[in-house]
PDB file of C-alpha atoms and ligand atoms in Angstrom:
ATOM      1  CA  UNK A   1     105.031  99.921  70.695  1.00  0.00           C
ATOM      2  CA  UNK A   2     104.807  97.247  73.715  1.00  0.00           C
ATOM      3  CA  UNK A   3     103.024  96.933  76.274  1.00  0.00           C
ATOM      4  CA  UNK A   4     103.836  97.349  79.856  1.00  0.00           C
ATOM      5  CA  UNK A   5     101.873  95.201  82.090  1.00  0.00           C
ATOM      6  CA  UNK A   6     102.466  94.700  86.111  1.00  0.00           C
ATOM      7  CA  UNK A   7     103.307  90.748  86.233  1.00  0.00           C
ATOM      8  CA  UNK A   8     101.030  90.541  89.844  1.00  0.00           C
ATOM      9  CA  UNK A   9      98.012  92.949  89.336  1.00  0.00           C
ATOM     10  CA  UNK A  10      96.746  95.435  92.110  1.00  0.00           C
ATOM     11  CA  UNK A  11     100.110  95.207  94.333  1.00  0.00           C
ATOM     12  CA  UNK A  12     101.695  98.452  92.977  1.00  0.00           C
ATOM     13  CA  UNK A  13     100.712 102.160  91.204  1.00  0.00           C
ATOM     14  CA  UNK A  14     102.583 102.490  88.079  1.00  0.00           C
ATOM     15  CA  UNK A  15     104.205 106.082  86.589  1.00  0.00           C
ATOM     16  CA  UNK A  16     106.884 108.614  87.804  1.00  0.00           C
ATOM     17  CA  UNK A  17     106.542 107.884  91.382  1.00  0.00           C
ATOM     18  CA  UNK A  18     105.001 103.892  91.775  1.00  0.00           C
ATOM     19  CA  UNK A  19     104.050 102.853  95.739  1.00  0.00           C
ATOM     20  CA  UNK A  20     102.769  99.670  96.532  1.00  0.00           C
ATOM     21  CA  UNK A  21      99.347  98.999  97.485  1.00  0.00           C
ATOM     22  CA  UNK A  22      99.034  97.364 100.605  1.00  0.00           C
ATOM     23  CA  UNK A  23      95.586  95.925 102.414  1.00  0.00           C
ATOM     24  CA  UNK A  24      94.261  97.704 105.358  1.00  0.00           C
ATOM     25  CA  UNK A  25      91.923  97.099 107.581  1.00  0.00           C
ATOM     26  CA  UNK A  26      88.770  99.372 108.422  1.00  0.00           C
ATOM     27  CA  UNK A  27      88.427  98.978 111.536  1.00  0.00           C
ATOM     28  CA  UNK A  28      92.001  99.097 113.182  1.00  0.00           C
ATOM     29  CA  UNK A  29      93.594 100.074 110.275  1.00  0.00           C
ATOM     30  CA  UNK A  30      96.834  97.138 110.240  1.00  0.00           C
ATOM     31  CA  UNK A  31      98.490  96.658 106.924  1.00  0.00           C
ATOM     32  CA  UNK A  32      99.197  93.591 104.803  1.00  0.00           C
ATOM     33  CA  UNK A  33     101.820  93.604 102.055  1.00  0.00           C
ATOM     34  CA  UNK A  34     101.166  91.819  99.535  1.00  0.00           C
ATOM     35  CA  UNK A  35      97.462  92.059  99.828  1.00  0.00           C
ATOM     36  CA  UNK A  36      95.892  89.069  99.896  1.00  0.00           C
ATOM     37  CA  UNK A  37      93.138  87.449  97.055  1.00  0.00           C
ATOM     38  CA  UNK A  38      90.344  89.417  97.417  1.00  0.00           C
ATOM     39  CA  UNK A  39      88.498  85.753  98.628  1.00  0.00           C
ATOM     40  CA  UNK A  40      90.961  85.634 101.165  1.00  0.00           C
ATOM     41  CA  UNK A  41      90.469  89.358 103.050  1.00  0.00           C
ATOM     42  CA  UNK A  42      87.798  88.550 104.992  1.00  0.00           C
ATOM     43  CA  UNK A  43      89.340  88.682 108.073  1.00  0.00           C
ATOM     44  CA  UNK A  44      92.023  91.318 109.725  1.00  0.00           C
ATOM     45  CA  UNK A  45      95.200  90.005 110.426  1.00  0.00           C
ATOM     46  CA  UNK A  46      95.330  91.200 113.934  1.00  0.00           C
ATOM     47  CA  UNK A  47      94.409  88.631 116.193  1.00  0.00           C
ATOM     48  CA  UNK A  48      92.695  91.270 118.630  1.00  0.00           C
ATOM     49  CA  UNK A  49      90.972  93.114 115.767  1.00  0.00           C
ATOM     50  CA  UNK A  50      87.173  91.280 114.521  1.00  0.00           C
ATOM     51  CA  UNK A  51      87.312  93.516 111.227  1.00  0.00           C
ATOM     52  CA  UNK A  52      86.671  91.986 108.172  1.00  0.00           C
ATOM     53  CA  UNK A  53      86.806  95.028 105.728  1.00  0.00           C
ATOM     54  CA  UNK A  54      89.718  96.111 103.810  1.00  0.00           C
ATOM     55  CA  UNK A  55      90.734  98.847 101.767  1.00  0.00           C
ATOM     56  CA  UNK A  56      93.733  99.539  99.394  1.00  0.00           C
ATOM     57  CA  UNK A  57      96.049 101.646 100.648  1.00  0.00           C
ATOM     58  CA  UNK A  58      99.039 102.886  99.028  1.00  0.00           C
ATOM     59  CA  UNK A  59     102.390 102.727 100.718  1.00  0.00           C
ATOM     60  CA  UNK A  60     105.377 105.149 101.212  1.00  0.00           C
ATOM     61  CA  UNK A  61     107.887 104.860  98.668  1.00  0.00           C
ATOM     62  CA  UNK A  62     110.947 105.438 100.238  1.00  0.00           C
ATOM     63  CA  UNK A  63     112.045 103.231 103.171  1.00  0.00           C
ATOM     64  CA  UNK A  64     115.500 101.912 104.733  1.00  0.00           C
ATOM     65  CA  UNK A  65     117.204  98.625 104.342  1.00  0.00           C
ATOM     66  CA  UNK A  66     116.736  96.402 106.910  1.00  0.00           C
ATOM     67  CA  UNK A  67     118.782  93.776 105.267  1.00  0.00           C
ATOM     68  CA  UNK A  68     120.164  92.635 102.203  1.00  0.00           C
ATOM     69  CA  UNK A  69     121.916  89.526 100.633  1.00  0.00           C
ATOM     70  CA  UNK A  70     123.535  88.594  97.186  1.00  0.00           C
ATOM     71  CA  UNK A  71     121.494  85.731  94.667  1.00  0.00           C
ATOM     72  CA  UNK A  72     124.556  83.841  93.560  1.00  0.00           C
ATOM     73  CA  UNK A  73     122.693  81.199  92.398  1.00  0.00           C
ATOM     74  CA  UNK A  74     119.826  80.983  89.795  1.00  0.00           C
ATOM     75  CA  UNK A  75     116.233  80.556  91.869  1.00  0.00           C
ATOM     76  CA  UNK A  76     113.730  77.474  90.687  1.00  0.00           C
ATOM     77  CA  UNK A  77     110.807  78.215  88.792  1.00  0.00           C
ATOM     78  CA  UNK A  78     108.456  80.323  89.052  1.00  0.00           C
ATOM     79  CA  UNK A  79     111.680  82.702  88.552  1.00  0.00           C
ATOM     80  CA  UNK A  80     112.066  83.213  84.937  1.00  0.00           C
ATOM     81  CA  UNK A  81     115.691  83.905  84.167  1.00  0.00           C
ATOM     82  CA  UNK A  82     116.230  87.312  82.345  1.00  0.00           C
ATOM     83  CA  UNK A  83     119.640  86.747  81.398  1.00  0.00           C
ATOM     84  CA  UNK A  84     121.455  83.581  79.616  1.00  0.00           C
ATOM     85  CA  UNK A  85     123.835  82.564  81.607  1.00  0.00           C
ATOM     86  CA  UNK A  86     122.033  83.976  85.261  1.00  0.00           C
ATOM     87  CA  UNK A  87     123.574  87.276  86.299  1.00  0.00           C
ATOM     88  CA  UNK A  88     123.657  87.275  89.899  1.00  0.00           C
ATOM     89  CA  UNK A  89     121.059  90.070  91.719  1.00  0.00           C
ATOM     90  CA  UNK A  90     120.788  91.847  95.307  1.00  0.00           C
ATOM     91  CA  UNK A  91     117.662  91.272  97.185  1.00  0.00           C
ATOM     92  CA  UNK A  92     116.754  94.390  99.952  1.00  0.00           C
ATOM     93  CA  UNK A  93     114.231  93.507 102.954  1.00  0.00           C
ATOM     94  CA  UNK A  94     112.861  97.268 103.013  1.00  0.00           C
ATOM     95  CA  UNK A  95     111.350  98.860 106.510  1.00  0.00           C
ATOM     96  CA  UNK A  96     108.923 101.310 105.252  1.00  0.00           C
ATOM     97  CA  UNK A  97     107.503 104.144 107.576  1.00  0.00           C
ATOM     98  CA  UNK A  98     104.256 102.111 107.967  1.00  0.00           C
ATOM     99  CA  UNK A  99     106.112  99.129 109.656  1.00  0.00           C
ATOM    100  CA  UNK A 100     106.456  96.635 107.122  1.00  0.00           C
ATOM    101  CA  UNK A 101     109.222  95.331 105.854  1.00  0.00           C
ATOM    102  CA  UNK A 102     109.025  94.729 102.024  1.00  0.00           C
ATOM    103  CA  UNK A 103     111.352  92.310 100.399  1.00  0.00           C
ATOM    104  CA  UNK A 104     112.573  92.990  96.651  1.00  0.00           C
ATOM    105  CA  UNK A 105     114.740  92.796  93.871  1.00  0.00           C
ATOM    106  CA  UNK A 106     117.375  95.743  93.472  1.00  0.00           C
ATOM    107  CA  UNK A 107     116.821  98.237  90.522  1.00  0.00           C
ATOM    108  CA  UNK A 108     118.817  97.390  87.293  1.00  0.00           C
ATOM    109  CA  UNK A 109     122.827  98.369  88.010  1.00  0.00           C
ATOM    110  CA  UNK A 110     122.818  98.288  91.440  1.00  0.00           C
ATOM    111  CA  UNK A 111     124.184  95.374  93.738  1.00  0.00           C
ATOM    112  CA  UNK A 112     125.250  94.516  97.660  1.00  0.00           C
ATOM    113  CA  UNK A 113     128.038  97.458  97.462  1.00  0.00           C
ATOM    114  CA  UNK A 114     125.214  99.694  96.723  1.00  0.00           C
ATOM    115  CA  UNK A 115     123.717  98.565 100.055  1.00  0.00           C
ATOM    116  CA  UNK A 116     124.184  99.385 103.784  1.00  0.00           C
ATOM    117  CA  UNK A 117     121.963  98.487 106.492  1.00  0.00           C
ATOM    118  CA  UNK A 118     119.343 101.820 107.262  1.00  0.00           C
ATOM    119  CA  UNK A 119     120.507 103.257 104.294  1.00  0.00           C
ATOM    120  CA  UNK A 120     117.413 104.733 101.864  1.00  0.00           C
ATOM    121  CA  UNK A 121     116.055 103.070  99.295  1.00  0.00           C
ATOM    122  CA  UNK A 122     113.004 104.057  97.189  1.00  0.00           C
ATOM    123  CA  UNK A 123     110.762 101.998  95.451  1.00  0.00           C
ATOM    124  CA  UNK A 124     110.965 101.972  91.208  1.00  0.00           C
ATOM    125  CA  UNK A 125     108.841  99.695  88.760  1.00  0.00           C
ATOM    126  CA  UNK A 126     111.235  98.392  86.186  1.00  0.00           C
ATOM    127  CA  UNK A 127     110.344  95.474  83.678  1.00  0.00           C
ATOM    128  CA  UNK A 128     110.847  91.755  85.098  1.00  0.00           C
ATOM    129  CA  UNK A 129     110.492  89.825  81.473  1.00  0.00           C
ATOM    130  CA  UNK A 130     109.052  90.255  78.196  1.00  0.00           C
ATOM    131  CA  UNK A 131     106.914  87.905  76.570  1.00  0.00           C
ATOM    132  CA  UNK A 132     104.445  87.890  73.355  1.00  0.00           C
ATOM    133  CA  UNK A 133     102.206  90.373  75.248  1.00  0.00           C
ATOM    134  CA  UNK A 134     104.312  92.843  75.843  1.00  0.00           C
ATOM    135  CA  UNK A 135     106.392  94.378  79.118  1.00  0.00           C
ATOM    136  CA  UNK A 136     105.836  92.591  82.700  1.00  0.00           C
ATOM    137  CA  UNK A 137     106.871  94.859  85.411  1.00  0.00           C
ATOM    138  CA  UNK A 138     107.571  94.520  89.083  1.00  0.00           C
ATOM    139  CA  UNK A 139     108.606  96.808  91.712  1.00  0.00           C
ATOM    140  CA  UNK A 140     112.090  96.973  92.871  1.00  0.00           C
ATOM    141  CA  UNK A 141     114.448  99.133  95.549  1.00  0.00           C
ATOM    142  CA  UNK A 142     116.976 101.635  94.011  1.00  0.00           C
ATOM    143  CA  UNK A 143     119.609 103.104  96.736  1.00  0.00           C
ATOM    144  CA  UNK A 144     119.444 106.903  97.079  1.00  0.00           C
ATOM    145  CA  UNK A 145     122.430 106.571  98.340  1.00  0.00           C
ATOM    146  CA  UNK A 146     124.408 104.230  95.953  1.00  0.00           C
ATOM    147  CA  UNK A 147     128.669 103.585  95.683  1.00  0.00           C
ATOM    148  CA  UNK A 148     129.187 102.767  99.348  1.00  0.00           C
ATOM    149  CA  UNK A 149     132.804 102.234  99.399  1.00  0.00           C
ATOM    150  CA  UNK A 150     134.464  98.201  99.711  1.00  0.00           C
ATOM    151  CA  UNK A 151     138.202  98.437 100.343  1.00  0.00           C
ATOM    152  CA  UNK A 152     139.528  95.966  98.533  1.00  0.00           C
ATOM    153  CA  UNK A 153     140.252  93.073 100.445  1.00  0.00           C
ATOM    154  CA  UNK A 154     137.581  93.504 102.909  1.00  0.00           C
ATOM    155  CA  UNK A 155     135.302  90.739 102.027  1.00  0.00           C
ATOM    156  CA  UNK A 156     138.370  87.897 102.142  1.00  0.00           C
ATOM    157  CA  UNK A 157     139.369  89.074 105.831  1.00  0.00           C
ATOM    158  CA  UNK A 158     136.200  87.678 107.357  1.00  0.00           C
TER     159      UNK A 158
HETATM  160 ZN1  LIG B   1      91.699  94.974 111.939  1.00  0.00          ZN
END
């Protein structure tokens, strides 16, 4: 049996229903996704806050795209390529109830005709690349509402 292992500790829950763990502030209670190193949270984001305590807190898991585009084109390193040759993948900027807006990969099988600005996403943990240890996960957005229709020739009219 493998391993499954999230590839950036402490920014997501893992099981049935994962939510990302954002930082929050005591005092005035802002968010920050991703949360930054633990040496770095000393002070609140918000310029008219003085808190320097932070807490995890976990984030809603559904939220609604706030934009999307297509990676055509393998990214540099740090990305480690999955697939041999690169299969192009849809990236979602996700609003989430709180007020952030969450960029990520979208879940296995889906692409850009799966996605329409506002439409609902939810947040999944699938694995990101395997190596000798095992599993490395990440979080990505899966459409609730997938199969939005392209006519065909749409895309070539613009
Ligand atoms: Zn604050």
């Amino acid at each position: 049996m493998t391993t499954s292992t999230p590839a950036v500790a402490g920014w997501f829950t893992t099981g049935d229903k994962p939510r990302l763990v954002a930082s929050q502030c005591t005092s005035c209670d802002t968010l920050v996704f991703p949360p930054p190193p633990p040496e770095a949270a000393s002070f609140c984001r918000n310029p008219a806050c003085d808190g320097e305590t932070h807490q995890p807190a976990q984030l809603s898991r559904v939220g609604r795209v706030w934009s999307y585009t297509d990676a055509q084109y393998q990214p540099p390193a740090p990305y480690i390529p999955t697939t041999d040759p690169f299969q192009p993948f849809a990236l979602a900027a996700v609003e989430l109830p709180e007020g952030l807006v969450v960029l990520g990969q979208v879940a296995d099988g889906y692409g850009v005709a799966d996605l329409a600005v506002g439409a609902e996403v939810e947040l999944v943990v699938e694995t990101l690349y395997e190596d000798e240890t095992g599993e490395r996960t990440t979080w990505r957005w899966r459409p609730l509402t997938p199969g939005r229709v392209v006519e065909l020739g749409e895309e070539a009219d613009q």
